[in-house]
XYZ file of C-alpha atoms in Angstrom:
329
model
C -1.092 -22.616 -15.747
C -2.960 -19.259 -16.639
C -0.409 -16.784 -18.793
C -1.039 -13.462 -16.804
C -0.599 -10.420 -18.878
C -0.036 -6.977 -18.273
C -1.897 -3.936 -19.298
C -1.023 -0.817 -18.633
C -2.994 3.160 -19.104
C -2.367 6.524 -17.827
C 0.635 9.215 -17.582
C 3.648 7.351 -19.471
C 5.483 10.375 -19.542
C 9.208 8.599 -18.661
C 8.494 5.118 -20.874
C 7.037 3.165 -18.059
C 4.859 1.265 -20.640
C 8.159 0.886 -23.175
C 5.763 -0.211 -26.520
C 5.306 3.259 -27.536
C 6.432 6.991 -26.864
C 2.857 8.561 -26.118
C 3.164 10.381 -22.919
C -0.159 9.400 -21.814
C -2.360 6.033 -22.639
C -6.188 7.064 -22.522
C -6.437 3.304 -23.514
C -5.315 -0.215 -22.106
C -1.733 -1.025 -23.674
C -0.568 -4.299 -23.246
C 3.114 -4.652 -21.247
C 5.636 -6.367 -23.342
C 5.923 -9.805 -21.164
C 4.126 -12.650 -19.668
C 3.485 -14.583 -16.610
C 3.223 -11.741 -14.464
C 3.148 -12.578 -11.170
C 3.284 -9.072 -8.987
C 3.688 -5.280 -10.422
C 4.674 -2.348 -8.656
C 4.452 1.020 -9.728
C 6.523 4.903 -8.793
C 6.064 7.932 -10.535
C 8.584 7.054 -13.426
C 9.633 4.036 -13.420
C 7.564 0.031 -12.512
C 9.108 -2.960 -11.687
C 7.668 -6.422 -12.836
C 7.987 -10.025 -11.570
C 7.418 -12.344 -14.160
C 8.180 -16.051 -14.231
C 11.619 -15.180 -16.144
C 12.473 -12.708 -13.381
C 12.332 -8.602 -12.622
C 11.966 -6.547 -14.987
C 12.154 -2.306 -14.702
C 10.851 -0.020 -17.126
C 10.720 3.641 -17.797
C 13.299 6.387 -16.209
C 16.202 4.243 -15.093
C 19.865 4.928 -15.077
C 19.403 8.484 -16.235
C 17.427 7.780 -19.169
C 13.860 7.723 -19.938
C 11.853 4.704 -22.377
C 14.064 1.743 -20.637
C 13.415 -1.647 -20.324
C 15.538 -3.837 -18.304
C 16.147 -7.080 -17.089
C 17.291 -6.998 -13.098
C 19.449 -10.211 -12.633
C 19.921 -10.523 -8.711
C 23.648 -11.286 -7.429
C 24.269 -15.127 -7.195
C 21.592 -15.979 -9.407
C 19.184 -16.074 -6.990
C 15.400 -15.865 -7.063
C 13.211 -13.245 -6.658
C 10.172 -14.033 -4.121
C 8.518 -10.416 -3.845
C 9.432 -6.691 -4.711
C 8.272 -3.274 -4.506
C 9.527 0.001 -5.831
C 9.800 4.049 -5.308
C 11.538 6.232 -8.114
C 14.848 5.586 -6.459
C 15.404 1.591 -5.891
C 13.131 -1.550 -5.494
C 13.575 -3.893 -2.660
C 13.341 -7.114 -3.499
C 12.495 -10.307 -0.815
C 14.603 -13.865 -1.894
C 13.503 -17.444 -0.629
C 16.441 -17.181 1.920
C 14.638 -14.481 4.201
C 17.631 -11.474 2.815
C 16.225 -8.256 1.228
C 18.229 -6.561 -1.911
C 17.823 -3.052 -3.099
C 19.323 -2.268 -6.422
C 19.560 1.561 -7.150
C 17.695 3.014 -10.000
C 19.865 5.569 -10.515
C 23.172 3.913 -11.357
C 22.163 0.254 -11.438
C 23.960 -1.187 -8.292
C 22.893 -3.925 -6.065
C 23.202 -3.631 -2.084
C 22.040 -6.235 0.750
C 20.023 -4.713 3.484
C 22.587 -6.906 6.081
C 21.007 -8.873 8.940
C 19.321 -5.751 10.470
C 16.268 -8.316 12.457
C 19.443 -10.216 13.894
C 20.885 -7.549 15.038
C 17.665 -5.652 16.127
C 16.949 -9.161 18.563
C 20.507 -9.309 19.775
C 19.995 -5.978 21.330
C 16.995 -6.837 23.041
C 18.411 -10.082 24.581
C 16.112 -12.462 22.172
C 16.921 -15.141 20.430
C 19.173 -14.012 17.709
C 18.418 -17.197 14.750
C 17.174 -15.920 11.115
C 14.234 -14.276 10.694
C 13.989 -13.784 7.202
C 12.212 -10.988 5.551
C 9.240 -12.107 3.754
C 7.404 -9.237 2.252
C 8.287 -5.447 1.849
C 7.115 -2.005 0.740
C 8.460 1.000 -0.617
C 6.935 4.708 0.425
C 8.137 7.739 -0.513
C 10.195 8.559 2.230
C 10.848 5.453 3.799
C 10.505 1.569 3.255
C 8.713 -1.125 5.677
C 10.102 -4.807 5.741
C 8.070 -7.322 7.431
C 9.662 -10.463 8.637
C 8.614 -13.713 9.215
C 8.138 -13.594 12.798
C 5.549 -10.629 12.642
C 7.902 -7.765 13.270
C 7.899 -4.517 10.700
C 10.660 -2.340 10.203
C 11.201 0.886 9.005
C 14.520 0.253 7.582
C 16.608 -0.785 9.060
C 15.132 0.112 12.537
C 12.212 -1.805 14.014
C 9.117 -0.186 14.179
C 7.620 -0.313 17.932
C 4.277 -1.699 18.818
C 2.832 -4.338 21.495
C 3.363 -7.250 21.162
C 0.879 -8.752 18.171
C 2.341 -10.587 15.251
C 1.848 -8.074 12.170
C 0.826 -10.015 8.590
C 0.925 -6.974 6.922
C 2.240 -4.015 5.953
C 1.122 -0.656 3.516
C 3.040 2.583 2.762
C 2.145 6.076 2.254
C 4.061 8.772 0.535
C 4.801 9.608 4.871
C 3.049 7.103 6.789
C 2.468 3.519 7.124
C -0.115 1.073 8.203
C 0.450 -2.667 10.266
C -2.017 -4.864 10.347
C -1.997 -7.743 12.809
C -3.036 -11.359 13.186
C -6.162 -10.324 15.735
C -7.810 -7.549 13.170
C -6.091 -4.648 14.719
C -4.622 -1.741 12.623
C -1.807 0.383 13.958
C -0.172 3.682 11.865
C 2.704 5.148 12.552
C 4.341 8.278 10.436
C 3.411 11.759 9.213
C -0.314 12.751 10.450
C -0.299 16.084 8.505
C -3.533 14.628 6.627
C -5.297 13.010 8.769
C -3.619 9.523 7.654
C -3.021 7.865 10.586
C -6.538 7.614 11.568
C -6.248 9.018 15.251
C -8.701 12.342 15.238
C -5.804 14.760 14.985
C -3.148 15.860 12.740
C -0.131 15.213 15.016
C 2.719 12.484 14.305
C 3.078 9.135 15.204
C 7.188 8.331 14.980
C 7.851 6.964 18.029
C 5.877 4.280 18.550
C 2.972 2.543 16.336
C -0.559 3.739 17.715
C -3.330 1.552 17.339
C -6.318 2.801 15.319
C -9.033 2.908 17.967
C -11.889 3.845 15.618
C -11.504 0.609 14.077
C -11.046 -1.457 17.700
C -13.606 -4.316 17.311
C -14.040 -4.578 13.846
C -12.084 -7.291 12.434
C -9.890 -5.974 9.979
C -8.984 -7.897 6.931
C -6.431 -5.778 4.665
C -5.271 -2.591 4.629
C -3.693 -0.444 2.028
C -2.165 3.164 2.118
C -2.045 5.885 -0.384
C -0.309 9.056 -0.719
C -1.586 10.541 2.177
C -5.025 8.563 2.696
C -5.798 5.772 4.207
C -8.521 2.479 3.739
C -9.578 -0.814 5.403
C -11.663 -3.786 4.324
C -13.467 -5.351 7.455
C -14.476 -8.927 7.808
C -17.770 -7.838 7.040
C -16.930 -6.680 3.584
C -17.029 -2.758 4.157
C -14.621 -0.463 3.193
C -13.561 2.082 5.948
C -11.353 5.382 4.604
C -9.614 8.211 5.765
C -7.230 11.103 5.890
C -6.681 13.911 2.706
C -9.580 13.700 0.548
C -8.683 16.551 -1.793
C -9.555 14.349 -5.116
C -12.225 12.709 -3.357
C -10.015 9.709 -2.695
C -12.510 9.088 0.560
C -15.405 8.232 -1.520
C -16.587 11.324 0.349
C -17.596 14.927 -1.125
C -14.545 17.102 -1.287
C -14.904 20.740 0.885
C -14.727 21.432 4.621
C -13.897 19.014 7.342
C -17.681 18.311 8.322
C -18.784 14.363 8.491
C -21.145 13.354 11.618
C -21.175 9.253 12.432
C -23.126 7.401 14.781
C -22.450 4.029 15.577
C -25.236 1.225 15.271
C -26.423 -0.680 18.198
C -26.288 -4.147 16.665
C -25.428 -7.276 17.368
C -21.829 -8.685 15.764
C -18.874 -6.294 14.532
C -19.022 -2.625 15.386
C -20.647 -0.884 12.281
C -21.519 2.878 11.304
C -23.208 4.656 9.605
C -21.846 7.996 8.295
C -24.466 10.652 7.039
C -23.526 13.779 4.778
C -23.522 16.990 6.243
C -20.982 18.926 4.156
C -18.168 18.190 2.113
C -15.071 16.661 3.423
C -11.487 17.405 2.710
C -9.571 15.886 5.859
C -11.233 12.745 7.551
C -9.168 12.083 10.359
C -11.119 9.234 11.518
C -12.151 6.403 9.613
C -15.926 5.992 8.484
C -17.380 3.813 6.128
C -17.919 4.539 2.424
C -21.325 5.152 1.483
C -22.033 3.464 -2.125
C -24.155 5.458 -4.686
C -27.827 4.593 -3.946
C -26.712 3.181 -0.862
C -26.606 0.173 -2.066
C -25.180 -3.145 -0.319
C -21.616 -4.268 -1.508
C -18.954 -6.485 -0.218
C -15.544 -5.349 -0.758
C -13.106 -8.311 -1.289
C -9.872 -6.104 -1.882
C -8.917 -2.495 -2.109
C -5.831 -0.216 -3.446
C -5.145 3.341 -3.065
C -3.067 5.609 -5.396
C -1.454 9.003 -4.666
C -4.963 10.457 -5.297
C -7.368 7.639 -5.802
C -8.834 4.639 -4.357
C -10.368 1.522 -6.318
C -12.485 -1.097 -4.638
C -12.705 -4.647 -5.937
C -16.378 -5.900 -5.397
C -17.428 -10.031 -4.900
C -20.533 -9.567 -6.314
C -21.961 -8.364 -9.467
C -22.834 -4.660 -9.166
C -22.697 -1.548 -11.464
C -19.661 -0.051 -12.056
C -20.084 3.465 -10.342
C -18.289 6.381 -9.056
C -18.131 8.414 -5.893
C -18.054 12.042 -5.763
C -15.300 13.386 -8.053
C -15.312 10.196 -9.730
C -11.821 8.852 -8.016
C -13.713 5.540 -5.702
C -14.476 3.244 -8.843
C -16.022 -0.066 -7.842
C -15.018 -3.006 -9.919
C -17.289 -6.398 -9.750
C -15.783 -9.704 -9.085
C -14.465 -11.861 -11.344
């Protein structure tokens, strides 16, 4: 079994990365554990799980430079987590979800709210247990094994496709469903959701129609951007591009796209005509050179994006140097 490690740079400013007391890391540090299985990361504070467990570091309970072990009620096992600067959710092999407070270090069980949510629409009410989750800014997604997302604890509303999964923005999220299809729902103040306009999305999830035929992958949601990875292996973006988090130049709200007339998956090609700094529809990343990549996997941060590539490319960077493409391992 490969020993995964942990290596952490950047702002460290609360202790996140507990081996020293710099307040920033220009250089890789390595996390003190092993067997990392998933991280998650909040402004102050990231939660690991690691074959011995969770484990939280930086501001907790008050205090900056912490490092603790989480130990769930019952002894039981952690399955998946994710964090904000207030809690982290964490998913258990019996379908619950737990949050344990940050703050002051107390454990709560989010209580049967996809029972209760199917009893009130005349379904069946069995278990449908909670198998992944995701922790935004403002609010927190749970998807459960069924196919149905929540905003917690209330369902979030969209026809009737099974979602497989789920991505949160500092005030927005994205669903993505068995068939390819991406739906948003949340804040559109940036352009985030993906719809053309700025307007809000809280009612019901809307599906993303500029994406409609192309068979979506993954998805993954930053502060208040937005990116998809097609079957085809492009990356689509959109919403606030202030930092260049697009891939796009940063400046006024000017990017013409026409779509291809080929055969297969809908395809387009976007061509510069000013700088961008809301994208309110998705459009496909140009790569330096324009050069042909596949994207196999993509993550956004508050103000970046960073694209994992399958092939063996130069590592470049877009605009104000915040798309970095990484080549496959």
């Amino acid at each position: 079994m490969v020993n995964m490690k942990l290596l952490y740079c950047g702002y460290n400013g609360f202790g996140q990365c507990p081996t020293t007391r710099a307040s920033t890391l220009p250089q890789l540090t390595e996390f003190p554990v092993t067997g990392v299985k998933e991280v998650s990361l909040a402004w102050s504070c990231m939660v690991v799980l690691t074959d011995s467990g969770v484990r939280v570091s930086g501001f907790v309970g008050g205090e900056p430079h912490q490092l603790k072990q989480l130990t769930l009620p019952d002894a039981q096992q952690p399955q998946q987590l994710s964090c904000s600067q207030r809690h982290v959710l964490v998913t258990v092999p019996s379908g619950d979800c737990w949050k344990f407070c940050i703050k002051n270090s107390s454990w709560r069980r989010l209580d049967h709210f996809t029972r209760v949510e199917r009893e009130l629409k005349h379904e069946d009410s069995g278990a449908d247990p909670i198998v992944r989750v995701c922790c935004g800014s403002t609010f927190d997604v749970a998807l459960s094994e069924s196919g149905r997302a929540f905003v917690l604890p209330s369902p979030i509303y969209h026809p009737g496709v099974r979602v497989t999964q789920v991505a949160c923005g500092n005030e927005h999220c994205l669903l993505l469903t068995e068939t390819g299809q991406v739906f948003s729902w949340g804040i559109g103040s940036r352009g985030q959701l993906g719809h053309g306009g700025l307007e809000n999305e809280q009612e019901i999830a809307r599906q993303v129609d500029s994406l409609a035929g192309l068979h979506v992958m993954l998805v993954a949601a930053g502060g208040w951007h937005s990116s998809a990875v097609t079957e085809c292996s492009d990356l689509y973006t959109w919403g606030w591009n202030q930092s260049g988090q697009l891939g796009f130049c940063t400046g006024k709200n000017t990017v013409r796209a026409k779509q291809e007339q080929t055969a297969g998956p809908k395809k387009l090609k976007t061509e510069y005509t000013d700088d961008v700094t809301i994208l309110s529809t998705p459009l496909p990343v140009i790569w330096p050179l324009e050069q042909e990549v596949n994207v196999k996997d993509v993550g956004c941060g508050s103000r970046h994006t960073i694209a994992l590539l399958g092939e063996k490319v130069h590592v470049s960077t877009a605009c104000s140097h915040s798309l970095k493409a990484c080549t496959g391992l």
